PDB file of C-alpha atoms in Angstrom:
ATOM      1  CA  UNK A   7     217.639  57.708  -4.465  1.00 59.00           C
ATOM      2  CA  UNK A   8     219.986  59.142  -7.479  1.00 77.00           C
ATOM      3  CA  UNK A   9     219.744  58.490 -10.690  1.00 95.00           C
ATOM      4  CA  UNK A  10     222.616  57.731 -13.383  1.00 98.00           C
ATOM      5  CA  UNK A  11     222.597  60.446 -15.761  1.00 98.00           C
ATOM      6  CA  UNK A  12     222.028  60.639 -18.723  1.00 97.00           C
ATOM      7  CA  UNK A  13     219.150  58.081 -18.229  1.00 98.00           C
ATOM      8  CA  UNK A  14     215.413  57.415 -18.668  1.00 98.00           C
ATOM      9  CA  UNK A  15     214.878  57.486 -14.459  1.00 98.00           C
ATOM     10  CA  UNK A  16     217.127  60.766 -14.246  1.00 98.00           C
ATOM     11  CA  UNK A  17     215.324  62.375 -16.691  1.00 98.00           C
ATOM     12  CA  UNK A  18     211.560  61.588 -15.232  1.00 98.00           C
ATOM     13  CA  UNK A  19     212.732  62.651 -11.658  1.00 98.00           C
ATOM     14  CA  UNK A  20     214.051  65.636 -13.746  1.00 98.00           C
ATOM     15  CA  UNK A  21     210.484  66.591 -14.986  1.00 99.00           C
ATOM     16  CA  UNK A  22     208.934  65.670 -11.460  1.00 98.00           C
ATOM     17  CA  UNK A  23     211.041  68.334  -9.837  1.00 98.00           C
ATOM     18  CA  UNK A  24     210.287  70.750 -12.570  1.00 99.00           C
ATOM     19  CA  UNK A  25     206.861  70.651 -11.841  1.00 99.00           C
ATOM     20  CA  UNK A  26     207.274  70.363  -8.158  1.00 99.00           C
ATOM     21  CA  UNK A  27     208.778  74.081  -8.124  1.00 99.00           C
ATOM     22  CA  UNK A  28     207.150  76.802  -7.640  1.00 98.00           C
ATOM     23  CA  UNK A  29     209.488  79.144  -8.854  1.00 98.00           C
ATOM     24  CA  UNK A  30     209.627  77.816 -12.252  1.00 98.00           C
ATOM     25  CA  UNK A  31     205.898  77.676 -12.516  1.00 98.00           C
ATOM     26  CA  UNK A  32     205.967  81.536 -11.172  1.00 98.00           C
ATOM     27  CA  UNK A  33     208.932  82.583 -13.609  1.00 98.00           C
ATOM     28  CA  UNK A  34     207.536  80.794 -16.466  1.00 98.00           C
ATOM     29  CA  UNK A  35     204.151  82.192 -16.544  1.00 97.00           C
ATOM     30  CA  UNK A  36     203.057  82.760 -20.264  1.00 98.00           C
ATOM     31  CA  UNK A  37     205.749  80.502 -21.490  1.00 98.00           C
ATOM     32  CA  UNK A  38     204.528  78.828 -25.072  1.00 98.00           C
ATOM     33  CA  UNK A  39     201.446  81.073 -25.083  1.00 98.00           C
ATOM     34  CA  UNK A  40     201.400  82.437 -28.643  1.00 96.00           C
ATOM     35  CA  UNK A  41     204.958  80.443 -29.521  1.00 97.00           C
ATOM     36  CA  UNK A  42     206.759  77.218 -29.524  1.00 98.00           C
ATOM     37  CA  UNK A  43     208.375  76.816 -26.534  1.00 98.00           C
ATOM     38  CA  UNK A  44     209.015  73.281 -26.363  1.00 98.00           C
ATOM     39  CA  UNK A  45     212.666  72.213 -25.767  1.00 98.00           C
ATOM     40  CA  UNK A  46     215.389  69.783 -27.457  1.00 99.00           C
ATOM     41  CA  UNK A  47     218.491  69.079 -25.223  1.00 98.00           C
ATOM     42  CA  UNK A  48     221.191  67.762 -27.334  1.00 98.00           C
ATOM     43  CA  UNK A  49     223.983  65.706 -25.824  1.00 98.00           C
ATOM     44  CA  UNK A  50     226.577  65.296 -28.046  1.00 98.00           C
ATOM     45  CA  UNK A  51     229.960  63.556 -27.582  1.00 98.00           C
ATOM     46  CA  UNK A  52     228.689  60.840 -25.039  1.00 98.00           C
ATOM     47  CA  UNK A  53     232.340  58.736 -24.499  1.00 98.00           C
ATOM     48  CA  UNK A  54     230.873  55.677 -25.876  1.00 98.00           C
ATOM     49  CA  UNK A  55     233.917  54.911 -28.083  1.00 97.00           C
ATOM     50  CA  UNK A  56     236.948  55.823 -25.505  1.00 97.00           C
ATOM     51  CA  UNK A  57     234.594  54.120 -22.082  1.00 98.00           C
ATOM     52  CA  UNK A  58     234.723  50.356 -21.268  1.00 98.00           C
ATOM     53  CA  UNK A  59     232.363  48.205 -19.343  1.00 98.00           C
ATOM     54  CA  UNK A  60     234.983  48.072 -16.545  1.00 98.00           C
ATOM     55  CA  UNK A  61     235.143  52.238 -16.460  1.00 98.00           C
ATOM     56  CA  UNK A  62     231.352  52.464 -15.293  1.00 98.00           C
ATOM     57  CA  UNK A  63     230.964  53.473 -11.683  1.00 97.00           C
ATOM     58  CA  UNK A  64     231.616  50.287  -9.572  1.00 96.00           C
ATOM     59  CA  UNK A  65     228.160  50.626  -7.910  1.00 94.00           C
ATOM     60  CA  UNK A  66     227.563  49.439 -11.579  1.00 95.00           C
ATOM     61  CA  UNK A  67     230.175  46.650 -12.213  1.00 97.00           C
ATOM     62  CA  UNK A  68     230.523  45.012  -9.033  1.00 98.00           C
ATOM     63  CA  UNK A  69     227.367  42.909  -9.200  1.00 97.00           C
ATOM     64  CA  UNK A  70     228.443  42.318 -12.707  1.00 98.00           C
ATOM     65  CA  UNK A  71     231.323  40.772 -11.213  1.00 98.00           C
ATOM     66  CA  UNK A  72     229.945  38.798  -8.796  1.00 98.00           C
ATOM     67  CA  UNK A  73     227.261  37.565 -11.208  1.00 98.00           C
ATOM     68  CA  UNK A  74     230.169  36.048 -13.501  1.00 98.00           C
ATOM     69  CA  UNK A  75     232.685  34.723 -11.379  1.00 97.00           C
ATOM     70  CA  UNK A  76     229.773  32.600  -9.601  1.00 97.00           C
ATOM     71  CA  UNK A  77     228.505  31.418 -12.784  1.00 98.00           C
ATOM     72  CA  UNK A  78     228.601  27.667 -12.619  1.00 98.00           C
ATOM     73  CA  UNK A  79     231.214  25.641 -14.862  1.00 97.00           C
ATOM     74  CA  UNK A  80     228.744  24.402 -17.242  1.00 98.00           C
ATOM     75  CA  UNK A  81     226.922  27.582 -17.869  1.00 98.00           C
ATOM     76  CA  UNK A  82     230.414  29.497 -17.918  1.00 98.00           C
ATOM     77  CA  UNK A  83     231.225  27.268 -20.925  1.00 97.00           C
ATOM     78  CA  UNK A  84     228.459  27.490 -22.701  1.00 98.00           C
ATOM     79  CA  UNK A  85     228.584  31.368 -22.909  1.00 98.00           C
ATOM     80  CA  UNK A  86     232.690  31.302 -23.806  1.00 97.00           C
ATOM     81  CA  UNK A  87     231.253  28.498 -26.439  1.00 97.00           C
ATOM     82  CA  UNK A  88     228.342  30.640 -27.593  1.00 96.00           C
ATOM     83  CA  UNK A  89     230.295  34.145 -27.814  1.00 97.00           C
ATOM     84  CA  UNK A  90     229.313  36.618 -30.627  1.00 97.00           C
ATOM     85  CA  UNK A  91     232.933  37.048 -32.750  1.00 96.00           C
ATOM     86  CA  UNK A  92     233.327  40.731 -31.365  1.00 96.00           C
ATOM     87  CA  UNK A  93     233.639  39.051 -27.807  1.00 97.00           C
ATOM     88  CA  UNK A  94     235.462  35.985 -29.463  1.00 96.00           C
ATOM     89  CA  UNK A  95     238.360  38.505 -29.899  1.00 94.00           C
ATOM     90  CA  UNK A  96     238.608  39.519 -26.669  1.00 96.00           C
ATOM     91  CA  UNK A  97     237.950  36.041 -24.812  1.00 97.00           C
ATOM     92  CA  UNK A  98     241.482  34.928 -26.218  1.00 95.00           C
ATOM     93  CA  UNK A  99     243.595  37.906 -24.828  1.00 95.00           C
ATOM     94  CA  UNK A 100     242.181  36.503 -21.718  1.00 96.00           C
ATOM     95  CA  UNK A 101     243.871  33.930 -19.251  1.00 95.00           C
ATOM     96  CA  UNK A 102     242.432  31.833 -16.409  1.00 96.00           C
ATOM     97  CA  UNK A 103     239.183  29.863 -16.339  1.00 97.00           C
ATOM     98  CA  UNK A 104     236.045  30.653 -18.198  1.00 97.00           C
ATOM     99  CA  UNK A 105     234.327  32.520 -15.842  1.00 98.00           C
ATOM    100  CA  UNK A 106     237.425  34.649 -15.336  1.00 98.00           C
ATOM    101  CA  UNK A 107     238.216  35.371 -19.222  1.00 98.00           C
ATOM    102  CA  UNK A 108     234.481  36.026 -19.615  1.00 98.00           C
ATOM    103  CA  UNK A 109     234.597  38.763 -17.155  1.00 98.00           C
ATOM    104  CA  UNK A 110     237.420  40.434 -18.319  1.00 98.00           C
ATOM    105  CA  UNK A 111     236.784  40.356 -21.774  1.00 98.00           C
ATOM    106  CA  UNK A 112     233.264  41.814 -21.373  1.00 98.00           C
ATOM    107  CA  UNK A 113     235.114  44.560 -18.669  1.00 98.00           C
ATOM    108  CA  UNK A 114     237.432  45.434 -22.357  1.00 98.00           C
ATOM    109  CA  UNK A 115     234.713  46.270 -24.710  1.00 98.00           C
ATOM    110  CA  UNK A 116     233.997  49.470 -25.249  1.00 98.00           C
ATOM    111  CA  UNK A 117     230.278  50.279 -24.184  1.00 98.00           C
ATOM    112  CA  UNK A 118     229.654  51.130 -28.192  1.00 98.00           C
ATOM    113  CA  UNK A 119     230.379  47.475 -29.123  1.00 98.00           C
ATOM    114  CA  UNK A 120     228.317  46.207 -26.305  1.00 98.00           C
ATOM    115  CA  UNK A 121     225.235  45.048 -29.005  1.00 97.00           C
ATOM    116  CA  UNK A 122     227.701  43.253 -31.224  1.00 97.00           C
ATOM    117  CA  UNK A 123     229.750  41.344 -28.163  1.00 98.00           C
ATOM    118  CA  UNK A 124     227.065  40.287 -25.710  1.00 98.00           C
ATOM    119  CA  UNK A 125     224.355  37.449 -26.753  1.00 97.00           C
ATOM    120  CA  UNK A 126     221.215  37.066 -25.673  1.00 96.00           C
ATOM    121  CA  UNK A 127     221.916  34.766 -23.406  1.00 97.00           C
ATOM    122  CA  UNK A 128     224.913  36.697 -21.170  1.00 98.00           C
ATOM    123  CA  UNK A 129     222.665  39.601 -21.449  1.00 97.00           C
ATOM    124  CA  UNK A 130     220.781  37.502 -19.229  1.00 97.00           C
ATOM    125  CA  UNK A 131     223.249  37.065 -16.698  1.00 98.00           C
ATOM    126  CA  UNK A 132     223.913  41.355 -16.407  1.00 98.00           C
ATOM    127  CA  UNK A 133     222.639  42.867 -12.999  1.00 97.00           C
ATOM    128  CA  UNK A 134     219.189  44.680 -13.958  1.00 97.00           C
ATOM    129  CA  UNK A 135     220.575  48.354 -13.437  1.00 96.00           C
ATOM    130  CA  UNK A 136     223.588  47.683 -15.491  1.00 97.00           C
ATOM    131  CA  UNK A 137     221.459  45.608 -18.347  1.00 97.00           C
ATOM    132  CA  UNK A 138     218.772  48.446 -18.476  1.00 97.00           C
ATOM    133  CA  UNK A 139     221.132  50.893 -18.970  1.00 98.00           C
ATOM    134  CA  UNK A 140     223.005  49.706 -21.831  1.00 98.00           C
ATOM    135  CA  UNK A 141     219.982  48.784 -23.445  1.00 98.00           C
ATOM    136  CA  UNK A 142     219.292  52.420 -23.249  1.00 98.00           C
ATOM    137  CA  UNK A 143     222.557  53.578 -25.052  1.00 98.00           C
ATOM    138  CA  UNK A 144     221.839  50.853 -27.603  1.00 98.00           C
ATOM    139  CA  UNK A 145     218.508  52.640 -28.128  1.00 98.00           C
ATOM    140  CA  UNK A 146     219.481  56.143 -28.001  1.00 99.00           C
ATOM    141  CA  UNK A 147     222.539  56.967 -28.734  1.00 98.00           C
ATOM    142  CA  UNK A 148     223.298  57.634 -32.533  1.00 98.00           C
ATOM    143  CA  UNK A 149     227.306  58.753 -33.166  1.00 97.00           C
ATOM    144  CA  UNK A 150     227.660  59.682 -29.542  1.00 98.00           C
ATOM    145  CA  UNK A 151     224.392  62.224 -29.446  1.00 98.00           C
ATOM    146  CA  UNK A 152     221.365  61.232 -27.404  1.00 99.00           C
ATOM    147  CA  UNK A 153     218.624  63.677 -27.448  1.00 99.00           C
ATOM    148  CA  UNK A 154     215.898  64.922 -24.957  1.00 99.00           C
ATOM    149  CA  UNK A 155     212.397  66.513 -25.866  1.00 99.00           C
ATOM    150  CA  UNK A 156     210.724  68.568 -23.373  1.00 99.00           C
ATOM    151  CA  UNK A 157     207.207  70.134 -23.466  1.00 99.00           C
ATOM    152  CA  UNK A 158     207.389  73.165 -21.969  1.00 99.00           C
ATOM    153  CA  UNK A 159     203.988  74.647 -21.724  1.00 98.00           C
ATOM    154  CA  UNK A 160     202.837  78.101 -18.934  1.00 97.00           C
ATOM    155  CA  UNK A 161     205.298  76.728 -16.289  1.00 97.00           C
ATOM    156  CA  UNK A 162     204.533  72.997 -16.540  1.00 98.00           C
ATOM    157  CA  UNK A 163     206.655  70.270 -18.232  1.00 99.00           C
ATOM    158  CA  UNK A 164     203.920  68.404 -20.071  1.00 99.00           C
ATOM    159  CA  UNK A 165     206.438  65.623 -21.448  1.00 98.00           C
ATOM    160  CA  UNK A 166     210.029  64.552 -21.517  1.00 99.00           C
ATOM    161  CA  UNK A 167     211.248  61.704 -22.718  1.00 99.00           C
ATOM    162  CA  UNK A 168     214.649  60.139 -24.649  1.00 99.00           C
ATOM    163  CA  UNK A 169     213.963  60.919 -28.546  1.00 99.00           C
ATOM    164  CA  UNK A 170     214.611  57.481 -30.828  1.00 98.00           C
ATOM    165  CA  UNK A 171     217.591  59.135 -32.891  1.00 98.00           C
ATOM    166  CA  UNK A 172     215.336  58.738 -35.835  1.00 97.00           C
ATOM    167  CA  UNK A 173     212.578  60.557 -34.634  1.00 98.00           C
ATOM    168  CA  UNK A 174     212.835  64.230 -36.214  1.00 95.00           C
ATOM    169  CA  UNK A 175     211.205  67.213 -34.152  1.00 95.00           C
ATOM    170  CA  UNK A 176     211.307  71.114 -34.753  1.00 97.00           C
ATOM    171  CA  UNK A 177     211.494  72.602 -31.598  1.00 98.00           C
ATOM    172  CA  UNK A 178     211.149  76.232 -30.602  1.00 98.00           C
ATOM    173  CA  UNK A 179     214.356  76.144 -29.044  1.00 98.00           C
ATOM    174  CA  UNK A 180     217.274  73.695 -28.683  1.00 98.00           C
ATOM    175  CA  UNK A 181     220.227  73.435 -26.622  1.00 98.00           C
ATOM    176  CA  UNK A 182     223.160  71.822 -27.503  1.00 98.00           C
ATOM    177  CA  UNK A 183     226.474  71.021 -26.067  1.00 97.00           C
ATOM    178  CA  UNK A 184     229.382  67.919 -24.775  1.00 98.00           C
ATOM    179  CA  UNK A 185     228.567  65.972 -22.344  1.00 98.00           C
ATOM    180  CA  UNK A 186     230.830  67.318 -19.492  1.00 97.00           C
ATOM    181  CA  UNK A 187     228.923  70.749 -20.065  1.00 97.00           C
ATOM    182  CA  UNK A 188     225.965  69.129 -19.362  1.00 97.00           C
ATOM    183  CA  UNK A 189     227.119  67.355 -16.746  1.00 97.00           C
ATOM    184  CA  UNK A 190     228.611  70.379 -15.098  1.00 96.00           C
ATOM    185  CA  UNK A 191     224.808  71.656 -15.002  1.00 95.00           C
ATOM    186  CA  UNK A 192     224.112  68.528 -12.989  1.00 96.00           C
ATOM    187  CA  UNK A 193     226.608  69.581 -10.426  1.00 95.00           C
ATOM    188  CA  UNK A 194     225.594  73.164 -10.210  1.00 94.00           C
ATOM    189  CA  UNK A 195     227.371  75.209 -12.956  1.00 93.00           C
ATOM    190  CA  UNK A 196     224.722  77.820 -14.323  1.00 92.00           C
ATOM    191  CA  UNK A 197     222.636  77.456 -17.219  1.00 91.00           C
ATOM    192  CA  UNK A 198     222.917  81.104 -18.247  1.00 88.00           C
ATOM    193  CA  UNK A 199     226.721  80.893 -17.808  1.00 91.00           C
ATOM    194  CA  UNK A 200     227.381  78.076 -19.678  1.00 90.00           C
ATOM    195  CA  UNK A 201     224.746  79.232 -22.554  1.00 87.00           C
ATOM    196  CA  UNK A 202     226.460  83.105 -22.824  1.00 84.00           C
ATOM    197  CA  UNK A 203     230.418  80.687 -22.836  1.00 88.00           C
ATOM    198  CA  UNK A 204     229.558  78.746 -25.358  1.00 87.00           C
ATOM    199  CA  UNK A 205     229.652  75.833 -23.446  1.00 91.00           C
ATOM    200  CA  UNK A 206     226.321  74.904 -24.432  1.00 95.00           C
ATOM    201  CA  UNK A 207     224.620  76.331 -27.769  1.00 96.00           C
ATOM    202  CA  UNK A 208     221.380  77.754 -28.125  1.00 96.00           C
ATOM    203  CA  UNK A 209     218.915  77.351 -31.178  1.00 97.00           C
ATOM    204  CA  UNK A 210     215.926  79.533 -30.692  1.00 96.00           C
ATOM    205  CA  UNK A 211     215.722  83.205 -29.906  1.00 95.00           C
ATOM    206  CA  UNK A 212     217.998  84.784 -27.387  1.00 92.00           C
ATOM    207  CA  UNK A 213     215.289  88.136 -26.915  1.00 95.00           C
ATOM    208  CA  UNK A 214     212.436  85.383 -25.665  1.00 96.00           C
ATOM    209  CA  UNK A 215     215.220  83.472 -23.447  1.00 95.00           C
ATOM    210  CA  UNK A 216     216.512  86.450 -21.909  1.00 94.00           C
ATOM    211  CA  UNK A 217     212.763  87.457 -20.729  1.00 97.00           C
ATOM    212  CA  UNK A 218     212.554  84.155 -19.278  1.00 97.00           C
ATOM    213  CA  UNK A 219     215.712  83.677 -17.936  1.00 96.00           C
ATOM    214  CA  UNK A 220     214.738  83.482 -13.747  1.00 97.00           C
ATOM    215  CA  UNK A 221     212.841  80.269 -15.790  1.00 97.00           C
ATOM    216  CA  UNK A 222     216.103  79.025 -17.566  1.00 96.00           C
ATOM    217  CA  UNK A 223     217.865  79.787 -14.266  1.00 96.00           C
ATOM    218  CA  UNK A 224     215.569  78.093 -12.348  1.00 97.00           C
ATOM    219  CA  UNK A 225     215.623  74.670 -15.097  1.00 97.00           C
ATOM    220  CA  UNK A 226     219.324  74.391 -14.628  1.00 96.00           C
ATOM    221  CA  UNK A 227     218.363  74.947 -10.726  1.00 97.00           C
ATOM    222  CA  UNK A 228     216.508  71.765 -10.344  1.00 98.00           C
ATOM    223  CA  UNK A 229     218.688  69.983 -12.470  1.00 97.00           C
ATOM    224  CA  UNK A 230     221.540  70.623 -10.088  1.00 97.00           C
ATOM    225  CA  UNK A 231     219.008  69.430  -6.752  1.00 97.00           C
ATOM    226  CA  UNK A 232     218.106  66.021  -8.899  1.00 97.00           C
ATOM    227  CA  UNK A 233     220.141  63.620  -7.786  1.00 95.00           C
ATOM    228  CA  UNK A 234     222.391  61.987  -9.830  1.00 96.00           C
ATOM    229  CA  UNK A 235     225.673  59.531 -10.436  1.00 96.00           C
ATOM    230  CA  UNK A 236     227.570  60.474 -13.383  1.00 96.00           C
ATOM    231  CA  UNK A 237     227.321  57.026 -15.753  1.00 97.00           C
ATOM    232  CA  UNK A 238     230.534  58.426 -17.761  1.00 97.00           C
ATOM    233  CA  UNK A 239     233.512  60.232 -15.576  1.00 85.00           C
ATOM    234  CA  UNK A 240     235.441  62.888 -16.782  1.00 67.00           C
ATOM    235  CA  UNK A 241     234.528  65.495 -18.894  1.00 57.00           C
ATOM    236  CA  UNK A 242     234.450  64.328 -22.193  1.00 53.00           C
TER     237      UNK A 242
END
């Protein structure tokens, strides 16, 4: 099963495959011994802004659809009645009944207003996938940058999880970059490529990369054989 990246599940099937490869535990031998090699990935410019609800992948939206336009009358009401004022705006642009104009005014928000236009209660009514994941970008995102810590320890990924944007860390080495470049990794471009263009910026010291870099090859490797959807299309 893939995973939509940049995500929670992506990233733990991520670190599973890291650890299930036996050429990054060979390259990596000796990696943090004697110096900090744990990791920050920095994905900046996530299209939060510019994307909809309606733009996400339809293997996203189409239970969302079909949740809504079967929502009965009452209940349909109630949540047009109910609506936060950001979705207030929105609902009257909208024609047709209330299951209708509460589809397509929730399809026209932008995913960054999603916390300000969608109550508790139509929260409720979002397919699972599509509800976790937007709480996710609620949680994570900060200005369109979410950020990734990874443990790197003598060819073993210890940890990784989503960092809470206020939660400060001092990595050995960072990596920074948009989100297209990162999502070009996902889809096979190479981590040493993109790192020597520019496409993605390292923080840390080049000498102790380059020593390591059948490791670094390998990371951007497995990140290409995860499998993954693309939550955001383009390159942005």
């Amino acid at each position: 099963m893939s995973e939509w990246f940049p995500s929670e599940e992506w990233l733990d099937r991520y670190r599973a495959n890291l650890n299930e490869s036996e050429r990054y535990a060979a390259e990596s031998d000796g990696w943090g011994v004697d110096f900090a090699g744990d990791f920050v990935f920095e994905i900046r410019s996530l299209p939060v802004e510019e994307t909809t609800v309606g733009e996400f992948p339809d293997d996203l939206t189409d239970d969302l659809r079909e949740n809504l336009t079967s929502l009965p009358d009452e209940r349909a009401a109630t949540l047009v009645a109910d609506a936060p004022p950001t979705l207030r705006e929105r609902l009257d642009e909208q024609e047709g009944d209330d299951r209708t104009r509460l589809l397509d005014a929730l399809l026209a928000t932008p995913v960054a207003e999603v916390p300000d236009a969608v109550s508790s209660a139509l929260r409720e009514e979002l397919p699972a996938d599509l509800a976790n994941l937007l709480t996710q970008l609620e949680r994570y995102v900060d200005d369109g940058t979410v950020r990734v810590y990874l443990d790197l320890y003598e060819g073993e990924c210890r940890e990784a999880f989503v960092l809470d944007p206020d939660d400060e860390r001092d990595p050995g080495f960072a990596l920074q970059g948009p989100y297209g470049s990162w999502k070009a990794l996902t889809e096979g471009e190479d981590v040493m490529d993109s790192v020597l263009g520019q496409d993605l910026d390292l923080d840390g010291s080049v000498t102790k990369i380059m020593s390591y870099a059948d490791a670094a090859d390998e990371m951007g490797d497995v990140a290409s054989r995860t499998d993954s959807r693309a939550l955001f299309q383009g390159n942005a």
